[in-house]
Short mmCIF file of C-alpha atoms in Angstrom, two decimals:
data_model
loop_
_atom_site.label_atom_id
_atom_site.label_comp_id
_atom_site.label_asym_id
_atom_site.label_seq_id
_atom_site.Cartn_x
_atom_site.Cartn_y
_atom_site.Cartn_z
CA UNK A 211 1.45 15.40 -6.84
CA UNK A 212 3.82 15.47 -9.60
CA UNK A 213 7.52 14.12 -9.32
CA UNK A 214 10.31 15.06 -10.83
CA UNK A 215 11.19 13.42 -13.89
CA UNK A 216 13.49 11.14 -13.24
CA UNK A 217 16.30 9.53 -15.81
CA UNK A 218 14.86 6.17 -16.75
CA UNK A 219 18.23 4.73 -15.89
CA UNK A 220 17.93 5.76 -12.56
CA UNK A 221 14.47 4.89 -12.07
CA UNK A 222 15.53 1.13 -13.31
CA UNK A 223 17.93 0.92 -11.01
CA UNK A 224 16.03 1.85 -8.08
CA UNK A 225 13.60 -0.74 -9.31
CA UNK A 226 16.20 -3.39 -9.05
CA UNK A 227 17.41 -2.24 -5.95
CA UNK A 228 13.84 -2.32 -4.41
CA UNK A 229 13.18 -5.75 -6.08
CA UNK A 230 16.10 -7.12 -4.44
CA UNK A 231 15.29 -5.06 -0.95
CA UNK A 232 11.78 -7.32 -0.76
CA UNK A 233 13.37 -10.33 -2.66
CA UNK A 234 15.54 -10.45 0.35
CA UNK A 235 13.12 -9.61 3.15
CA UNK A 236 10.87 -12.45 1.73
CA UNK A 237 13.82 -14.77 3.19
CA UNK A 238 14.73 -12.99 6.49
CA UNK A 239 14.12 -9.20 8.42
CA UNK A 240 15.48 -6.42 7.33
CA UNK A 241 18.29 -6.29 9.67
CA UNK A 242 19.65 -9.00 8.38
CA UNK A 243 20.00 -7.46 4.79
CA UNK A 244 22.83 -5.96 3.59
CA UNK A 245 24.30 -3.38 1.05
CA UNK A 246 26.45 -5.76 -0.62
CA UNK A 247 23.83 -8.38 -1.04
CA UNK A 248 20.97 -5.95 -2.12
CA UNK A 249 23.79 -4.55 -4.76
CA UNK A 250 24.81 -8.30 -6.02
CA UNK A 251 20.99 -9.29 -6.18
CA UNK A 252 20.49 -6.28 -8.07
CA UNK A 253 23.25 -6.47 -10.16
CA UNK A 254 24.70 -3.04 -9.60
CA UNK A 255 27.85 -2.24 -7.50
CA UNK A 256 28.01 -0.72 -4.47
CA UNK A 257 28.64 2.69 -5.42
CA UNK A 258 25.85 2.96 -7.36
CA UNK A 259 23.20 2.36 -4.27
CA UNK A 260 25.21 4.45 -2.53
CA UNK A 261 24.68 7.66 -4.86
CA UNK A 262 20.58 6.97 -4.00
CA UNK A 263 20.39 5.59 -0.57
CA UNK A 264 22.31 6.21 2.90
CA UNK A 265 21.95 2.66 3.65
CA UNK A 266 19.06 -0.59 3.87
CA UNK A 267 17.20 1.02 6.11
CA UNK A 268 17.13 4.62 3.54
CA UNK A 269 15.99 2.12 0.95
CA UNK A 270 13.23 0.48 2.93
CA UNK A 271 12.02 4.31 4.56
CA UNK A 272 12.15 5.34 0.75
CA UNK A 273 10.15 2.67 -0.68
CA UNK A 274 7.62 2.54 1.74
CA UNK A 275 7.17 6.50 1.08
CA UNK A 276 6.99 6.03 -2.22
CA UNK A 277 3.91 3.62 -1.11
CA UNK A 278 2.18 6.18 1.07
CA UNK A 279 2.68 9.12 -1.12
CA UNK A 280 0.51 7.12 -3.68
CA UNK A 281 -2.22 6.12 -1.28
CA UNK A 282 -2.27 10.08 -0.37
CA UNK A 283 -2.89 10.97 -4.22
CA UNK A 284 -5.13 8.33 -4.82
CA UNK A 285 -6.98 9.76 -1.25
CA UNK A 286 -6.90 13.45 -2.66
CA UNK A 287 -7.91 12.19 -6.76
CA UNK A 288 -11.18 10.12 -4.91
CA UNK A 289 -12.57 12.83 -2.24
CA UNK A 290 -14.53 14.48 -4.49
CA UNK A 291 -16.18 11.71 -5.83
CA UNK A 292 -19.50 10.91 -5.04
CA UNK A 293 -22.41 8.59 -6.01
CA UNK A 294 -22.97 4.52 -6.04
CA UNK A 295 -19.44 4.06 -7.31
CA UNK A 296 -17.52 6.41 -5.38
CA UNK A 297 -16.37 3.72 -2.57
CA UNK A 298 -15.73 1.50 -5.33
CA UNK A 299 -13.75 3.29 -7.66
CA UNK A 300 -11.76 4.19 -4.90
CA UNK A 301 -10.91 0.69 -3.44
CA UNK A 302 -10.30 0.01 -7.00
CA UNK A 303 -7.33 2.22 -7.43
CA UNK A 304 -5.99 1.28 -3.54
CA UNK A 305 -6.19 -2.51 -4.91
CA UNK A 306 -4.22 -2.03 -8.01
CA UNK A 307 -1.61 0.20 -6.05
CA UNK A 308 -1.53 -2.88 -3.87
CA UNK A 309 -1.02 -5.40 -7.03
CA UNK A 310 1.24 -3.12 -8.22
CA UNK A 311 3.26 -2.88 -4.89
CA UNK A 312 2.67 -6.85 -4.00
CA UNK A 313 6.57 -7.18 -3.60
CA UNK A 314 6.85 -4.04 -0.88
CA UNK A 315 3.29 -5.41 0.56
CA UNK A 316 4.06 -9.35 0.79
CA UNK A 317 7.37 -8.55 2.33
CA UNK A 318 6.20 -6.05 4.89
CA UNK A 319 3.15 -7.33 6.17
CA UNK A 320 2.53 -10.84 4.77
CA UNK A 321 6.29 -12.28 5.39
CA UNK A 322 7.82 -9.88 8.22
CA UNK A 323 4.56 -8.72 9.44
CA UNK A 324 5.94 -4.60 9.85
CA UNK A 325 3.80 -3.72 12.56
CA UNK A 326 4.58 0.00 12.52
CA UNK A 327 3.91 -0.47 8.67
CA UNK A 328 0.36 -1.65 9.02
CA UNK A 329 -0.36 0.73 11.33
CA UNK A 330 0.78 3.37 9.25
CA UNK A 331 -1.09 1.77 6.16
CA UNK A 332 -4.26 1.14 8.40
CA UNK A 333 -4.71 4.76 9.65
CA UNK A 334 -4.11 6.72 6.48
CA UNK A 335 -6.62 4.59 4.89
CA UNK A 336 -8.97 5.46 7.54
CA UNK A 337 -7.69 9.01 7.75
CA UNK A 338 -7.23 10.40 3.89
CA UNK A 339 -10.80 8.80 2.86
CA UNK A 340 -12.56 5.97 4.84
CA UNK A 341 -13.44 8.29 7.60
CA UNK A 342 -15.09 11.24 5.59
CA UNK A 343 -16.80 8.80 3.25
CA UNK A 344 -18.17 6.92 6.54
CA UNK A 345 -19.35 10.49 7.88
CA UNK A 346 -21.35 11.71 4.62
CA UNK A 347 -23.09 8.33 3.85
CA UNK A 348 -23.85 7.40 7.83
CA UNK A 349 -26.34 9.42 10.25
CA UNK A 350 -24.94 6.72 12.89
CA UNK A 351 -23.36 8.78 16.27
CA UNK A 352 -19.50 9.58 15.78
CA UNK A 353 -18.54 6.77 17.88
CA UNK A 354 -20.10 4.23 15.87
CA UNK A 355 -18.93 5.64 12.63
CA UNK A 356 -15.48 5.51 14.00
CA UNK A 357 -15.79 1.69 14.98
CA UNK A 358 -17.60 0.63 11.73
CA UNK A 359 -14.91 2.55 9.72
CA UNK A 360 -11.83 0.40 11.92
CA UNK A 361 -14.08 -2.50 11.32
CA UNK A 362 -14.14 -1.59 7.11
CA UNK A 363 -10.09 -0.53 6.70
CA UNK A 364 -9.29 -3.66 8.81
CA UNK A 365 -11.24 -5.77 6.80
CA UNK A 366 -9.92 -4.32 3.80
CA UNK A 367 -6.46 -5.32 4.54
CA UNK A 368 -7.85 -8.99 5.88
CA UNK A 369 -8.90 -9.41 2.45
CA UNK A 370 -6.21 -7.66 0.62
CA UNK A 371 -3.99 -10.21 2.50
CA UNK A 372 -5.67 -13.13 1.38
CA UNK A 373 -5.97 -12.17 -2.14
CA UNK A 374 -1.99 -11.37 -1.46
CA UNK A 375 -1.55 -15.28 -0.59
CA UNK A 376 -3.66 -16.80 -3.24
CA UNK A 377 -1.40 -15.13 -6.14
CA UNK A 378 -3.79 -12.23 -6.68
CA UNK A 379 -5.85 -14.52 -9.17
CA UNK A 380 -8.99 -11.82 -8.59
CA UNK A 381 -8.43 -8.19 -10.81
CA UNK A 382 -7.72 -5.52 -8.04
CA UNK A 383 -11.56 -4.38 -9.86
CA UNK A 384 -12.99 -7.45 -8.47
CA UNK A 385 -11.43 -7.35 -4.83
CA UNK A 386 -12.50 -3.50 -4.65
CA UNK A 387 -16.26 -4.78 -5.84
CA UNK A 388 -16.42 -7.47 -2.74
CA UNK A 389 -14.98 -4.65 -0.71
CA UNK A 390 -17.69 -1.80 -1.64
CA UNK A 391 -20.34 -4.77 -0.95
CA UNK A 392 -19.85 -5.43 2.25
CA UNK A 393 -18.65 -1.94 2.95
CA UNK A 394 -22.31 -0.60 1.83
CA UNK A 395 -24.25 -3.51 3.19
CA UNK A 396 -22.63 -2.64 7.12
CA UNK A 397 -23.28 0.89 6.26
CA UNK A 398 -26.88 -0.21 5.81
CA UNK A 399 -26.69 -1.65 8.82
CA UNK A 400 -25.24 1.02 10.74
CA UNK A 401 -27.75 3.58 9.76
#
């Protein structure tokens, strides 16, 4: 999926006004954010978040779009994958769009824990890829594949939050290689 371009002023100045969004919401909740301190922190007056966004919660239902929409392409670029590296190259590309996201991600689920956020996150992980890559590589009865793929996205995100917490000192290439591990070894397992 290919956006628009964009001016690169514009896209700079969403940038600050999404770094100062989670800069924020790493200190309280969202509804306790507003405009004027989002456009201070980011260093841009008023008028000029309100020519891209309605109001916080705009920003907030933008950026976490923006998060989603990338998880779908990355979902859509991997199905057609297959092979040994297939789960891995995958998780690879989820983990960087995770270190590259770690402000949206440590605000949403490490600091306010987002509920509806992680569930969102959760089942289009299981949805756009975990489950059809669980269904060709398992003979196991559809019941148990749909347990052992819960059990592999919510393990996933276990880790992901840990690796979150220790300052992402792992490459996202070495958090997706623990995750295909153990992903493969329970599919052994399973079958």
């Amino acid at each position: 999926m290919e956006e628009p371009k964009t001016d690169r002023r514009v896209r700079k100045t969403k940038k600050q006004l999404r770094m100062a969004l989670t800069a924020l919401m790493m200190e309280r909740g969202v509804g306790d954010i507003t405009v004027r301190e989002i456009a201070e922190l980011a260093d841009v007056n008023r008028g000029t978040f309100y020519a891209h966004y309605r109001d916080v919660n705009d920003l907030l239902a933008q950026v976490e779009e923006s998060v989603f929409l990338r998880l779908e392409e990355i979902s859509v670029t991997n199905r057609s994958r297959s092979g040994d590296d297939a789960l891995f190259t995958y998780l690879t590309d989820v983990m960087t769009l995770c270190r590259d996201s770690a402000d949206i991600y440590r605000a949403l689920v490490i600091r306010n824990n987002d509920i509806d956020f992680q569930q969102r996150l959760l089942e289009a992980l299981k949805s756009h890829y975990m489950r059809s890559f669980v269904e060709h590589s398992s003979s196991a009865a559809e019941r148990d594949q749909e347990y052992f793929c819960s059990f592999a996205v919510h393990g996933m995100l276990s880790m992901t939050n840990d690796w979150m917490e220790s300052g992402l000192r792992e490459t996202p290439e070495e958090i997706a290689r623990y995750g295909a591990d153990f992903i493969l070894r329970g599919l052994q397992g399973l079958n």
